[in-house]
Short mmCIF file of C-alpha atoms and ligand atoms in Angstrom, two decimals:
data_model
loop_
_atom_site.label_atom_id
_atom_site.label_comp_id
_atom_site.label_asym_id
_atom_site.label_seq_id
_atom_site.Cartn_x
_atom_site.Cartn_y
_atom_site.Cartn_z
CA UNK R 1 -219.29 -109.78 95.56
CA UNK R 2 -222.78 -111.06 94.52
CA UNK R 3 -222.90 -109.25 91.08
CA UNK R 4 -219.87 -111.64 89.98
CA UNK R 5 -220.70 -114.61 88.26
CA UNK R 6 -218.33 -117.13 87.26
CA UNK R 7 -218.51 -117.82 83.57
CA UNK R 8 -216.16 -120.76 83.03
CA UNK R 9 -212.18 -120.41 83.99
CA UNK R 10 -211.32 -117.12 85.44
CA UNK R 11 -208.74 -115.29 87.22
CA UNK R 12 -208.41 -112.03 88.64
CA UNK R 13 -206.60 -109.20 87.09
CA UNK R 14 -204.20 -106.55 89.02
CA UNK R 15 -204.00 -103.36 88.74
CA UNK R 16 -201.17 -103.55 86.13
CA UNK R 17 -202.76 -105.59 84.04
CA UNK R 18 -206.05 -103.96 84.36
CA UNK R 19 -204.10 -100.56 83.26
CA UNK R 20 -202.40 -102.73 80.04
CA UNK R 21 -206.14 -103.92 79.44
CA UNK R 22 -207.36 -100.35 79.41
CA UNK R 23 -205.37 -98.90 77.23
CA UNK R 24 -205.95 -101.43 74.60
CA UNK R 25 -209.34 -100.45 74.67
CA UNK R 26 -208.62 -96.89 73.82
CA UNK R 27 -210.31 -97.45 70.23
CA UNK R 28 -209.83 -93.98 68.29
CA UNK R 29 -206.10 -93.70 70.11
CA UNK R 30 -206.43 -90.48 71.17
CA UNK R 31 -204.96 -91.48 74.43
CA UNK R 32 -207.86 -91.11 76.61
CA UNK R 33 -210.69 -93.47 77.36
CA UNK R 34 -214.24 -92.39 76.89
CA UNK R 35 -217.27 -93.56 78.57
CA UNK R 36 -218.21 -96.24 75.60
CA UNK R 37 -214.76 -97.48 75.42
CA UNK R 38 -214.54 -98.30 79.52
CA UNK R 39 -217.88 -99.82 79.44
CA UNK R 40 -216.61 -102.25 76.41
CA UNK R 41 -213.59 -103.09 78.48
CA UNK R 42 -215.66 -103.49 81.64
CA UNK R 43 -217.85 -105.69 79.56
CA UNK R 44 -214.93 -107.61 78.43
CA UNK R 45 -213.41 -108.06 81.81
CA UNK R 46 -216.48 -109.98 82.86
CA UNK R 47 -217.74 -107.03 84.78
CA UNK R 48 -222.09 -106.95 85.39
CA UNK R 49 -223.77 -103.27 85.47
CA UNK R 50 -220.92 -102.19 83.28
CA UNK R 51 -222.29 -99.02 81.99
CA UNK R 52 -223.17 -97.98 85.24
CA UNK R 53 -219.77 -98.81 86.77
CA UNK R 54 -218.02 -97.45 83.94
CA UNK R 55 -219.75 -93.72 84.84
CA UNK R 56 -219.11 -94.34 88.30
CA UNK R 57 -215.61 -94.75 88.30
CA UNK R 58 -215.44 -92.13 85.31
CA UNK R 59 -216.76 -89.75 87.45
CA UNK R 60 -214.50 -90.54 90.59
CA UNK R 61 -211.43 -90.35 88.34
CA UNK R 62 -211.85 -87.75 85.81
CA UNK R 63 -209.89 -84.71 87.98
CA UNK R 64 -210.28 -82.25 84.52
CA UNK R 65 -214.07 -82.95 84.68
CA UNK R 66 -213.87 -83.47 80.49
CA UNK R 67 -215.57 -86.59 80.54
CA UNK R 68 -212.22 -88.97 79.57
CA UNK R 69 -209.96 -90.96 81.56
CA UNK R 70 -206.57 -89.71 80.79
CA UNK R 71 -203.01 -91.32 81.35
CA UNK R 72 -202.72 -89.25 84.57
CA UNK R 73 -206.33 -89.94 85.57
CA UNK R 74 -205.58 -94.01 85.11
CA UNK R 75 -203.97 -94.66 88.27
CA UNK R 76 -206.97 -93.43 90.42
CA UNK R 77 -209.34 -94.99 88.45
CA UNK R 78 -207.73 -98.34 88.05
CA UNK R 79 -207.27 -98.16 92.07
CA UNK R 80 -211.25 -97.22 91.99
CA UNK R 81 -212.51 -99.45 89.90
CA UNK R 82 -210.55 -102.63 91.11
CA UNK R 83 -212.64 -103.34 93.81
CA UNK R 84 -214.91 -105.08 91.50
CA UNK R 85 -213.03 -107.40 90.73
CA UNK R 86 -211.41 -107.73 86.93
CA UNK R 87 -210.88 -111.19 85.25
CA UNK R 88 -210.04 -112.65 82.35
CA UNK R 89 -212.60 -115.08 81.54
CA1 CA M 101 -210.44 -92.71 73.32
CA1 CA M 102 -210.22 -86.76 82.74
#
């Protein structure tokens, strides 16, 4: 994982934890995650190139093509995004 650089003490997040974190980043409480919300969440969870990754994961998991990740699409999204290695810093 060359794009991960450790920032102090950190530990990897499980898929369940990532899902819980993502829900907290639904800032406007519409039950869906926009690209902006995802990008912010990725950044907070220690990912680099978060804008690019947010877009890539969003396109992958956005089954109904509305540009948002809803509850149903979340599982696929998290599975896809987990390979980048989320961390709590
Ligand atoms: Ca939202
Ligand atoms: Ca969608």
